CSV table of C-alpha atoms in Angstrom, one decimal:
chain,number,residue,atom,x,y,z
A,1395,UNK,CA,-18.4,0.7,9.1
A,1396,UNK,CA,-15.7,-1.7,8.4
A,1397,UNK,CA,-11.7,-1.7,9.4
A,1398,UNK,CA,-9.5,-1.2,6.6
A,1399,UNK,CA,-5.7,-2.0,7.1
A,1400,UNK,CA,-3.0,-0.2,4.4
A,1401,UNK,CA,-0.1,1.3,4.7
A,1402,UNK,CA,1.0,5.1,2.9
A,1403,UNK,CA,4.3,6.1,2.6
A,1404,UNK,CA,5.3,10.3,2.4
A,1405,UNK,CA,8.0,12.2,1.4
A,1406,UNK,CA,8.7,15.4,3.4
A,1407,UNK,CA,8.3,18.7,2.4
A,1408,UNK,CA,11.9,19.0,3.9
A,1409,UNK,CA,13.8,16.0,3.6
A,1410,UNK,CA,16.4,16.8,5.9
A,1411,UNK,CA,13.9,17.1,8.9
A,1412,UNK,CA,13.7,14.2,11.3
A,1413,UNK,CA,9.8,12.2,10.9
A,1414,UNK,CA,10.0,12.1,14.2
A,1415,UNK,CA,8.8,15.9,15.0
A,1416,UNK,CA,5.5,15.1,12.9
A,1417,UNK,CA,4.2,12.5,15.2
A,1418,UNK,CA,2.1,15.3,17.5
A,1419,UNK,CA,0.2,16.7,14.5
A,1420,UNK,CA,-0.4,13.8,13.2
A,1421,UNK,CA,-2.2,12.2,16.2
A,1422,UNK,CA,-3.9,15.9,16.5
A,1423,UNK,CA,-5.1,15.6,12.6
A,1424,UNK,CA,-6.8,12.4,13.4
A,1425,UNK,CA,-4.0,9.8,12.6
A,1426,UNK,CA,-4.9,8.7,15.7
A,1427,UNK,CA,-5.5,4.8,13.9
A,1428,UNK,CA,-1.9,4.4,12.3
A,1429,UNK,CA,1.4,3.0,13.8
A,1430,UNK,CA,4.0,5.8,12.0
A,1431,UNK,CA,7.8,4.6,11.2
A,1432,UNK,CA,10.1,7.4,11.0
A,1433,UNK,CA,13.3,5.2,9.9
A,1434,UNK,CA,14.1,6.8,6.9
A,1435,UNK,CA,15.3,10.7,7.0
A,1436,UNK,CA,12.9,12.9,5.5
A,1437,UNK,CA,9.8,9.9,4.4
A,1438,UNK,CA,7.1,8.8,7.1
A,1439,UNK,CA,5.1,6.0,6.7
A,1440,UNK,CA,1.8,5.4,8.7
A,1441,UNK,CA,0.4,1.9,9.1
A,1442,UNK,CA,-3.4,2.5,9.7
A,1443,UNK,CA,-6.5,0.5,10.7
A,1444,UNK,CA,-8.8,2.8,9.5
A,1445,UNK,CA,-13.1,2.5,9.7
A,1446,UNK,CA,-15.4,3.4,6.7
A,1447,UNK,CA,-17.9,2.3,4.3
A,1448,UNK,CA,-15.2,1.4,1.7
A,1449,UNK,CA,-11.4,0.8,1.3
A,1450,UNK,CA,-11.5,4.3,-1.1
A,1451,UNK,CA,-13.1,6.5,1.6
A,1452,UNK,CA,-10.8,5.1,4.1
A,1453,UNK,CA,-7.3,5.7,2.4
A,1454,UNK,CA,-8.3,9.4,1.2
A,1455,UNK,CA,-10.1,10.7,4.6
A,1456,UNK,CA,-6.0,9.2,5.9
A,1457,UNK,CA,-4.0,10.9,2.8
A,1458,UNK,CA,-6.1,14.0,3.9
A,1459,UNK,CA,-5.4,14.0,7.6
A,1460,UNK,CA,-1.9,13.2,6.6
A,1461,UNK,CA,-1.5,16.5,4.4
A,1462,UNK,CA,-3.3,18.5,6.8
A,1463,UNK,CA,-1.0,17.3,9.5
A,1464,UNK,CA,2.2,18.0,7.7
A,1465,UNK,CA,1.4,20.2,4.8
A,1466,UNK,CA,3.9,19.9,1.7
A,1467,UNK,CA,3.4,15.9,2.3
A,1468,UNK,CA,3.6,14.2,-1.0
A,1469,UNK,CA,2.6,10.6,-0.9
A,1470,UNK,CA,4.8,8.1,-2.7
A,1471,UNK,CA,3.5,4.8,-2.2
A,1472,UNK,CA,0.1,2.9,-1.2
A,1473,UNK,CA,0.3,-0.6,0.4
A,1474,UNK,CA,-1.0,-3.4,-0.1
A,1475,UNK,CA,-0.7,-3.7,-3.8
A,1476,UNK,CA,2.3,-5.5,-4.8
A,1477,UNK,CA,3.4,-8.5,-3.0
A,1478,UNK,CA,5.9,-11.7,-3.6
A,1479,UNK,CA,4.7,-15.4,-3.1
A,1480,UNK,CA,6.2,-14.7,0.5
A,1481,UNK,CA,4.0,-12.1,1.1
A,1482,UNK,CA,1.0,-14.7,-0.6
A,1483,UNK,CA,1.7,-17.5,1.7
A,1484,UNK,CA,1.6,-15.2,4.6
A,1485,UNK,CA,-1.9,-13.6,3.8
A,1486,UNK,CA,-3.1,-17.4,3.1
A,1487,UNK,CA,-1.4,-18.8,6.5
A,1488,UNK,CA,0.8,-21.7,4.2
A,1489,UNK,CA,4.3,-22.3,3.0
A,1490,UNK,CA,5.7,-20.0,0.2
A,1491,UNK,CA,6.7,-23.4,-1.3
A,1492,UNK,CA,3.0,-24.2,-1.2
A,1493,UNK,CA,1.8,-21.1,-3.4
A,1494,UNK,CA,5.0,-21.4,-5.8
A,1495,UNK,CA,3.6,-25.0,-6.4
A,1496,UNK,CA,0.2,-22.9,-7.7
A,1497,UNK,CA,1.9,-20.1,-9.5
A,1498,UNK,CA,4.0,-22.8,-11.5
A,1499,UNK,CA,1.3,-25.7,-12.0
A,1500,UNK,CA,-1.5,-24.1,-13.0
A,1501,UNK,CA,-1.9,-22.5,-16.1
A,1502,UNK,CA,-4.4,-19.7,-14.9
A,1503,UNK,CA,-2.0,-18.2,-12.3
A,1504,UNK,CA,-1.8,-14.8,-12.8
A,1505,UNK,CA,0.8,-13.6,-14.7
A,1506,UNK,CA,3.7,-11.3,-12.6
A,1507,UNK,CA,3.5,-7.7,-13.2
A,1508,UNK,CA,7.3,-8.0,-12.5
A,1509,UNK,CA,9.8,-10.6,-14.1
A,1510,UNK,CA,12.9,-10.6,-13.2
A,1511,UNK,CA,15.5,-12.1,-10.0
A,1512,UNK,CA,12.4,-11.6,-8.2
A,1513,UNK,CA,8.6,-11.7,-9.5
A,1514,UNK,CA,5.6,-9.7,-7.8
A,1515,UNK,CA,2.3,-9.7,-8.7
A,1516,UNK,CA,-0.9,-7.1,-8.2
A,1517,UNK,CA,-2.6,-8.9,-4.5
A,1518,UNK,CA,-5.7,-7.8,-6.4
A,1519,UNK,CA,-4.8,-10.1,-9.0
A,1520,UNK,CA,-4.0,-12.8,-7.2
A,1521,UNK,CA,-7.1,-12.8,-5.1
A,1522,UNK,CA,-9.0,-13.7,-8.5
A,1523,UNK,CA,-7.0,-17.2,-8.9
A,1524,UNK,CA,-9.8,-19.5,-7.4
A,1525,UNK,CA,-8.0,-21.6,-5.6
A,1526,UNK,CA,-6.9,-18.4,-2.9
A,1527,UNK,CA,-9.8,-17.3,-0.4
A,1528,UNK,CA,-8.3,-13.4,0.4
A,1529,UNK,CA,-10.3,-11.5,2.7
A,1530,UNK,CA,-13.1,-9.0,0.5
A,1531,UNK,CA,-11.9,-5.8,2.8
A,1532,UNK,CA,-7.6,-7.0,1.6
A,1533,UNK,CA,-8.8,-7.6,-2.2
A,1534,UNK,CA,-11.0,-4.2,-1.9
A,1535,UNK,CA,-8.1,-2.6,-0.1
A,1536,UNK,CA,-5.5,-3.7,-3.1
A,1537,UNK,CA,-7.9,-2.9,-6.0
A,1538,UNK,CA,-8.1,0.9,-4.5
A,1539,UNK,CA,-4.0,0.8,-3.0
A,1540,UNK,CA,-2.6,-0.6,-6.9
A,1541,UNK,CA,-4.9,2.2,-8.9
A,1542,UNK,CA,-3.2,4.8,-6.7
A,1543,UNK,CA,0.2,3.8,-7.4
A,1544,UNK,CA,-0.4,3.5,-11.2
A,1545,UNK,CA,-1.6,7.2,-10.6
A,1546,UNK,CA,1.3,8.2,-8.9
A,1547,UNK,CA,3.5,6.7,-11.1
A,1548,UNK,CA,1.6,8.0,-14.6
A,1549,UNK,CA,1.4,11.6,-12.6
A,1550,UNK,CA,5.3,11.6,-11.8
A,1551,UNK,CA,5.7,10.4,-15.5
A,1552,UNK,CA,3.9,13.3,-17.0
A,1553,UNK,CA,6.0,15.5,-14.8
A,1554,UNK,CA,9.2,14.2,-15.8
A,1555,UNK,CA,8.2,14.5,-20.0
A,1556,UNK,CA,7.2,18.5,-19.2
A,1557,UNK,CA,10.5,18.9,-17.8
């Protein structure tokens, strides 16, 4: 078994409830692995360190126990996926001046999946520039984290044309 780390982020079947009054049946549902913010009315996030033979079993046995914990749950966001050349040079343990040196000077840097004030890329993405040694279990984690959040987002799309 191997220890994946991600992050999922809910919305609450009743927004105006505190995230707070969850944190029981989570622990009883086996959430047990996760570090839960309740900061924001109505969302709940769970940071977990989570064992199992892949980054995909891990993050749906937690999106499970999450749901049967706090039924009504909708999740809204997986994490890691995208990230900012801060977020880079902290993964790789250098300056963010460092990795903007990269994403500038070498023509193979990936290209942003967002332009704009700020830029972010995919982390899976930028775990396949070869000068970057990412951990397999962060790259894994990504791949599985940035293909739920396109289905989210295409899911909430499709919802949004039927209306």
């Amino acid at each position: 078994m191997i220890e994946y780390e991600f992050t999922l982020t809910f919305t609450l079947p009743d927004r105006q409830n505190d995230p707070v009054q969850h944190l029981d049946a989570l622990f009883d549902a086996g959430c047990d692995d996760a570090v839960v913010g309740t900061g924001t009315s109505g969302m709940i996030s769970l940071a977990f360190n989570r064992e199992a033979d892949s980054a995909s079993k891990a993050i749906e046995s937690a999106i499970h126990d999450v749901i049967k914990a706090i039924p009504g749950a909708s999740l809204v966001e997986a994490k890691p996926d995208m990230v900012g050349l801060t977020d880079v040079a902290e993964i790789l343990n250098c300056s963010r001046q460092n990795i903007r040196k990269y994403a500038i000077g070498y023509p193979n840097f990936p290209r942003p999946a967002i332009t704009g004030k700020f830029q972010l890329w995919h982390l899976w993405e930028i775990a396949k520039f070869d000068k970057f040694s990412i951990p397999d279990t962060l790259v894994e984690t990504s791949r599985v984290t940035c293909k739920l959040n396109l289905d989210l987002q295409s899911q909430k799309f499709k919802e949004e044309l039927t209306l």
